[in-house]
């Protein structure tokens, strides 16, 4: 009888131990599940906030760059308007030179290198008094050919042979009664845009950089990755091919400093 009581007591303790183990396991699993849920929820919230912050930052600087360019384009449109409204007796080299000179002078405070006009007869009138070499045909240039068939042409940034800085050329047609009389153009430094981009660095270490439509890096926090007169650096050259596809998703990758960003 005593032995039977001891056996039942042992079975009771064994069952209690197993039940306690089950309860502890369930409790641990529950805590782990809650912790994992909180972890993924927190991570998703952080990633969402990060995505929103990145999108807002990029949108802001996109608008800033667009506004910067729009001001300079509209100023050139004013010169276009004045040229197109010259009467037949006012359409002289002297009057055109005067308008182009004053436009270029005003624009010099806005990164303008010079304004110039190329007439259909191949005459070129520049605001800085530059005279092309004999045999040079400005009507065969990309800025003339494109402006002759479109309302506005903006070139891909290129390195200026004189200053070794990146510039763009803006051009638009000069028409009277639908007849092309020539093209008005502007060479423009983009140094201000480059500085605007590289000077941005957030508290978490993220940064912006400028890429043209050919995938060339024009401005980067690490100047060794910038395209210059001596080297052309594309996004694929710095192990960031992800940038070649304008994806609308955030992906992590190794940056030039080997950190995941």
Short mmCIF file of C-alpha atoms in Angstrom, two decimals:
data_model
loop_
_atom_site.label_atom_id
_atom_site.label_comp_id
_atom_site.label_asym_id
_atom_site.label_seq_id
_atom_site.Cartn_x
_atom_site.Cartn_y
_atom_site.Cartn_z
CA UNK A 1 0.00 0.00 0.00
CA UNK A 2 2.81 2.32 0.86
CA UNK A 3 4.55 1.41 -2.36
CA UNK A 4 1.39 2.23 -4.37
CA UNK A 5 1.15 5.66 -2.77
CA UNK A 6 4.77 6.39 -3.57
CA UNK A 7 4.25 5.30 -7.19
CA UNK A 8 1.20 7.55 -7.62
CA UNK A 9 3.04 10.42 -5.97
CA UNK A 10 5.95 9.92 -8.35
CA UNK A 11 3.61 9.83 -11.34
CA UNK A 12 1.92 12.98 -10.09
CA UNK A 13 5.25 14.82 -9.79
CA UNK A 14 6.31 13.54 -13.20
CA UNK A 15 3.06 14.76 -14.79
CA UNK A 16 3.35 18.09 -12.99
CA UNK A 17 6.91 18.46 -14.25
CA UNK A 18 5.85 17.70 -17.82
CA UNK A 19 2.95 20.12 -17.59
CA UNK A 20 5.28 22.77 -16.22
CA UNK A 21 7.70 22.13 -19.06
CA UNK A 22 4.87 22.42 -21.58
CA UNK A 23 3.66 25.67 -19.99
CA UNK A 24 7.22 27.04 -19.96
CA UNK A 25 7.69 26.04 -23.59
CA UNK A 26 4.43 27.70 -24.59
CA UNK A 27 5.39 30.79 -22.62
CA UNK A 28 8.84 30.94 -24.26
CA UNK A 29 7.37 30.41 -27.71
CA UNK A 30 4.79 33.13 -27.02
CA UNK A 31 7.48 35.54 -25.83
CA UNK A 32 9.60 34.67 -28.87
CA UNK A 33 6.64 35.12 -31.21
CA UNK A 34 5.77 38.48 -29.66
CA UNK A 35 9.41 39.54 -29.80
CA UNK A 36 9.70 38.49 -33.45
CA UNK A 37 6.44 40.24 -34.26
CA UNK A 38 7.63 43.40 -32.53
CA UNK A 39 10.99 43.14 -34.29
CA UNK A 40 9.50 42.84 -37.77
CA UNK A 41 6.89 45.50 -37.02
CA UNK A 42 9.56 47.89 -35.77
CA UNK A 43 11.85 47.07 -38.69
CA UNK A 44 9.04 47.63 -41.19
CA UNK A 45 8.19 50.95 -39.54
CA UNK A 46 11.83 52.03 -39.66
CA UNK A 47 12.16 50.98 -43.30
CA UNK A 48 8.91 52.75 -44.17
CA UNK A 49 10.07 55.95 -42.45
CA UNK A 50 13.44 55.64 -44.17
CA UNK A 51 11.79 55.15 -47.54
CA UNK A 52 9.53 58.15 -47.02
CA UNK A 53 12.51 60.26 -45.93
CA UNK A 54 14.54 59.21 -48.97
CA UNK A 55 11.65 59.85 -51.36
CA UNK A 56 10.96 63.28 -49.87
CA UNK A 57 14.65 64.21 -49.99
CA UNK A 58 15.04 63.14 -53.61
CA UNK A 59 11.80 64.88 -54.61
CA UNK A 60 12.92 68.07 -52.87
CA UNK A 61 16.28 68.17 -54.64
CA UNK A 62 14.68 67.20 -57.94
CA UNK A 63 12.44 70.25 -57.63
CA UNK A 64 15.38 72.43 -56.59
CA UNK A 65 17.44 71.38 -59.63
CA UNK A 66 14.43 71.78 -61.94
CA UNK A 67 13.69 75.23 -60.55
CA UNK A 68 17.34 76.21 -60.97
CA UNK A 69 17.25 75.18 -64.62
CA UNK A 70 13.79 76.64 -65.31
CA UNK A 71 14.93 80.13 -64.29
CA UNK A 72 17.80 80.01 -66.77
CA UNK A 73 15.65 78.55 -69.54
CA UNK A 74 12.98 81.21 -69.11
CA UNK A 75 15.61 83.94 -69.20
CA UNK A 76 16.83 82.59 -72.53
CA UNK A 77 13.23 82.51 -73.74
CA UNK A 78 13.12 86.24 -73.11
CA UNK A 79 16.05 86.69 -75.50
CA UNK A 80 14.31 84.39 -77.98
CA UNK A 81 11.16 86.52 -77.74
CA UNK A 82 13.07 89.77 -78.34
CA UNK A 83 14.86 88.33 -81.36
CA UNK A 84 11.69 86.91 -82.88
CA UNK A 85 9.97 90.28 -82.56
CA UNK A 86 12.63 92.30 -84.33
CA UNK A 87 11.15 93.90 -87.41
CA UNK A 88 12.73 93.39 -90.83
CA UNK A 89 14.65 96.66 -90.65
CA UNK A 90 15.77 95.90 -87.05
CA UNK A 91 17.11 92.46 -88.02
CA UNK A 92 20.74 93.54 -88.20
CA UNK A 93 23.95 92.07 -86.85
CA UNK A 94 24.43 95.10 -84.62
CA UNK A 95 20.98 94.80 -82.98
CA UNK A 96 21.33 91.06 -82.53
CA UNK A 97 24.79 91.49 -80.99
CA UNK A 98 23.46 94.09 -78.57
CA UNK A 99 20.61 91.85 -77.38
CA UNK A 100 22.85 88.80 -77.02
CA UNK A 101 25.56 90.74 -75.19
CA UNK A 102 23.19 92.17 -72.58
CA UNK A 103 21.52 88.80 -72.06
CA UNK A 104 24.89 87.12 -71.48
CA UNK A 105 25.99 89.87 -69.11
CA UNK A 106 22.85 89.54 -67.03
CA UNK A 107 23.12 85.76 -67.00
CA UNK A 108 26.75 85.78 -65.83
CA UNK A 109 25.48 85.99 -62.24
CA UNK A 110 23.51 82.78 -62.80
CA UNK A 111 26.24 80.51 -64.11
CA UNK A 112 25.87 81.55 -67.75
CA UNK A 113 29.11 81.32 -69.71
CA UNK A 114 27.71 83.05 -72.75
CA UNK A 115 24.66 83.37 -74.99
CA UNK A 116 24.92 83.23 -78.76
CA UNK A 117 22.89 83.18 -81.93
CA UNK A 118 23.48 81.04 -85.01
CA UNK A 119 21.67 82.29 -88.07
CA UNK A 120 20.45 80.08 -90.88
CA UNK A 121 23.16 81.56 -93.11
CA UNK A 122 25.80 80.06 -90.72
CA UNK A 123 26.69 83.39 -89.12
CA UNK A 124 27.42 83.10 -85.40
CA UNK A 125 26.99 86.06 -83.03
CA UNK A 126 28.28 85.46 -79.50
CA UNK A 127 27.77 87.46 -76.33
CA UNK A 128 31.46 87.10 -75.44
CA UNK A 129 32.57 88.20 -78.94
CA UNK A 130 33.98 84.77 -79.75
CA UNK A 131 34.53 84.31 -83.46
CA UNK A 132 34.73 80.76 -84.84
CA UNK A 133 37.56 79.64 -87.09
CA UNK A 134 37.18 79.78 -90.85
CA UNK A 135 35.29 76.80 -92.18
CA UNK A 136 33.43 76.16 -88.93
CA UNK A 137 29.75 75.42 -89.58
CA UNK A 138 27.67 75.99 -86.42
CA UNK A 139 24.50 74.83 -88.16
CA UNK A 140 25.86 71.27 -88.05
CA UNK A 141 26.12 71.21 -84.26
CA UNK A 142 23.78 69.17 -82.06
CA UNK A 143 22.37 72.28 -80.37
CA UNK A 144 21.43 73.81 -83.72
CA UNK A 145 20.08 70.65 -85.34
CA UNK A 146 17.95 69.78 -82.34
CA UNK A 147 16.63 73.28 -81.68
CA UNK A 148 15.68 73.60 -85.36
CA UNK A 149 13.17 70.78 -84.93
CA UNK A 150 12.07 71.18 -81.30
CA UNK A 151 10.90 73.94 -78.99
CA UNK A 152 13.72 73.41 -76.49
CA UNK A 153 16.94 71.40 -76.49
CA UNK A 154 19.05 70.72 -73.39
CA UNK A 155 22.27 68.84 -73.95
CA UNK A 156 23.76 66.10 -71.81
CA UNK A 157 26.39 67.66 -69.50
CA UNK A 158 29.89 67.68 -70.99
CA UNK A 159 33.32 68.90 -69.96
CA UNK A 160 34.17 72.35 -71.27
CA UNK A 161 37.51 72.33 -73.10
CA UNK A 162 38.53 75.69 -71.63
CA UNK A 163 37.40 75.54 -67.99
CA UNK A 164 37.46 71.73 -67.57
CA UNK A 165 34.12 72.06 -65.79
CA UNK A 166 30.80 70.45 -66.61
CA UNK A 167 28.46 72.60 -68.67
CA UNK A 168 25.22 72.15 -70.57
CA UNK A 169 23.98 73.86 -73.69
CA UNK A 170 20.40 75.11 -73.96
CA UNK A 171 19.03 76.11 -77.33
CA UNK A 172 15.72 77.06 -78.93
CA UNK A 173 14.61 78.17 -82.39
CA UNK A 174 14.15 81.72 -83.66
CA UNK A 175 11.16 81.75 -85.98
CA UNK A 176 9.17 84.43 -87.77
CA UNK A 177 5.82 83.38 -89.22
CA UNK A 178 6.88 79.76 -88.87
CA UNK A 179 10.11 80.26 -90.82
CA UNK A 180 13.36 79.31 -89.05
CA UNK A 181 15.71 82.30 -88.93
CA UNK A 182 18.26 80.71 -86.65
CA UNK A 183 18.85 79.37 -83.16
CA UNK A 184 19.57 81.08 -79.86
CA UNK A 185 21.73 79.13 -77.41
CA UNK A 186 23.30 79.35 -73.98
CA UNK A 187 26.27 77.61 -72.39
CA UNK A 188 25.73 77.13 -68.69
CA UNK A 189 27.89 75.95 -65.78
CA UNK A 190 26.29 73.27 -63.60
CA UNK A 191 28.81 73.77 -60.77
CA UNK A 192 26.06 75.15 -58.55
CA UNK A 193 23.97 72.01 -59.01
CA UNK A 194 26.97 69.78 -58.28
CA UNK A 195 27.67 71.65 -55.04
CA UNK A 196 24.00 71.54 -54.09
CA UNK A 197 24.03 67.76 -54.38
CA UNK A 198 27.37 66.98 -52.72
CA UNK A 199 26.80 69.32 -49.78
CA UNK A 200 23.82 67.27 -48.65
CA UNK A 201 24.77 64.69 -46.01
CA UNK A 202 22.17 63.46 -43.54
CA UNK A 203 22.70 62.62 -39.89
CA UNK A 204 22.63 58.91 -40.70
CA UNK A 205 25.42 59.27 -43.26
CA UNK A 206 23.33 58.95 -46.43
CA UNK A 207 24.18 61.25 -49.32
CA UNK A 208 23.11 62.21 -52.83
CA UNK A 209 24.94 62.17 -56.11
CA UNK A 210 24.26 63.35 -59.62
CA UNK A 211 24.06 61.06 -62.65
CA UNK A 212 23.40 62.07 -66.26
CA UNK A 213 21.16 60.18 -68.67
CA UNK A 214 24.16 58.18 -69.89
CA UNK A 215 24.86 56.81 -66.42
CA UNK A 216 27.94 58.99 -65.87
CA UNK A 217 28.52 60.22 -62.32
CA UNK A 218 28.82 64.01 -62.42
CA UNK A 219 28.98 64.68 -58.71
CA UNK A 220 29.76 62.34 -55.82
CA UNK A 221 30.76 62.56 -52.18
CA UNK A 222 33.90 60.65 -53.13
CA UNK A 223 35.52 62.80 -55.84
CA UNK A 224 37.44 59.78 -57.13
CA UNK A 225 34.12 58.56 -58.55
CA UNK A 226 33.39 61.69 -60.57
CA UNK A 227 33.61 61.95 -64.32
CA UNK A 228 36.23 64.51 -65.40
CA UNK A 229 38.06 65.51 -68.55
CA UNK A 230 40.56 62.73 -67.81
CA UNK A 231 38.19 59.93 -66.81
CA UNK A 232 34.63 58.84 -67.42
CA UNK A 233 33.06 57.09 -64.44
CA UNK A 234 29.75 55.31 -64.78
CA UNK A 235 27.58 53.74 -62.11
CA UNK A 236 28.70 50.28 -63.23
CA UNK A 237 32.35 51.27 -62.71
CA UNK A 238 31.83 51.75 -58.98
CA UNK A 239 30.01 48.47 -58.43
CA UNK A 240 26.58 50.09 -58.25
CA UNK A 241 24.78 48.70 -61.34
CA UNK A 242 21.52 48.98 -59.41
CA UNK A 243 21.48 52.66 -60.32
CA UNK A 244 21.32 51.86 -64.03
CA UNK A 245 17.72 50.79 -63.53
CA UNK A 246 15.52 53.57 -62.22
CA UNK A 247 13.72 51.24 -59.83
CA UNK A 248 11.16 52.62 -57.44
CA UNK A 249 12.17 50.34 -54.60
CA UNK A 250 14.75 50.61 -51.87
CA UNK A 251 17.47 48.01 -51.92
CA UNK A 252 20.51 47.60 -49.74
CA UNK A 253 23.93 47.22 -51.34
CA UNK A 254 27.59 47.64 -50.58
CA UNK A 255 28.76 51.20 -51.13
CA UNK A 256 32.28 52.35 -52.06
CA UNK A 257 33.28 52.27 -48.38
CA UNK A 258 32.09 48.62 -48.18
CA UNK A 259 29.18 49.51 -45.89
CA UNK A 260 25.69 48.29 -46.60
CA UNK A 261 23.40 51.26 -47.36
#
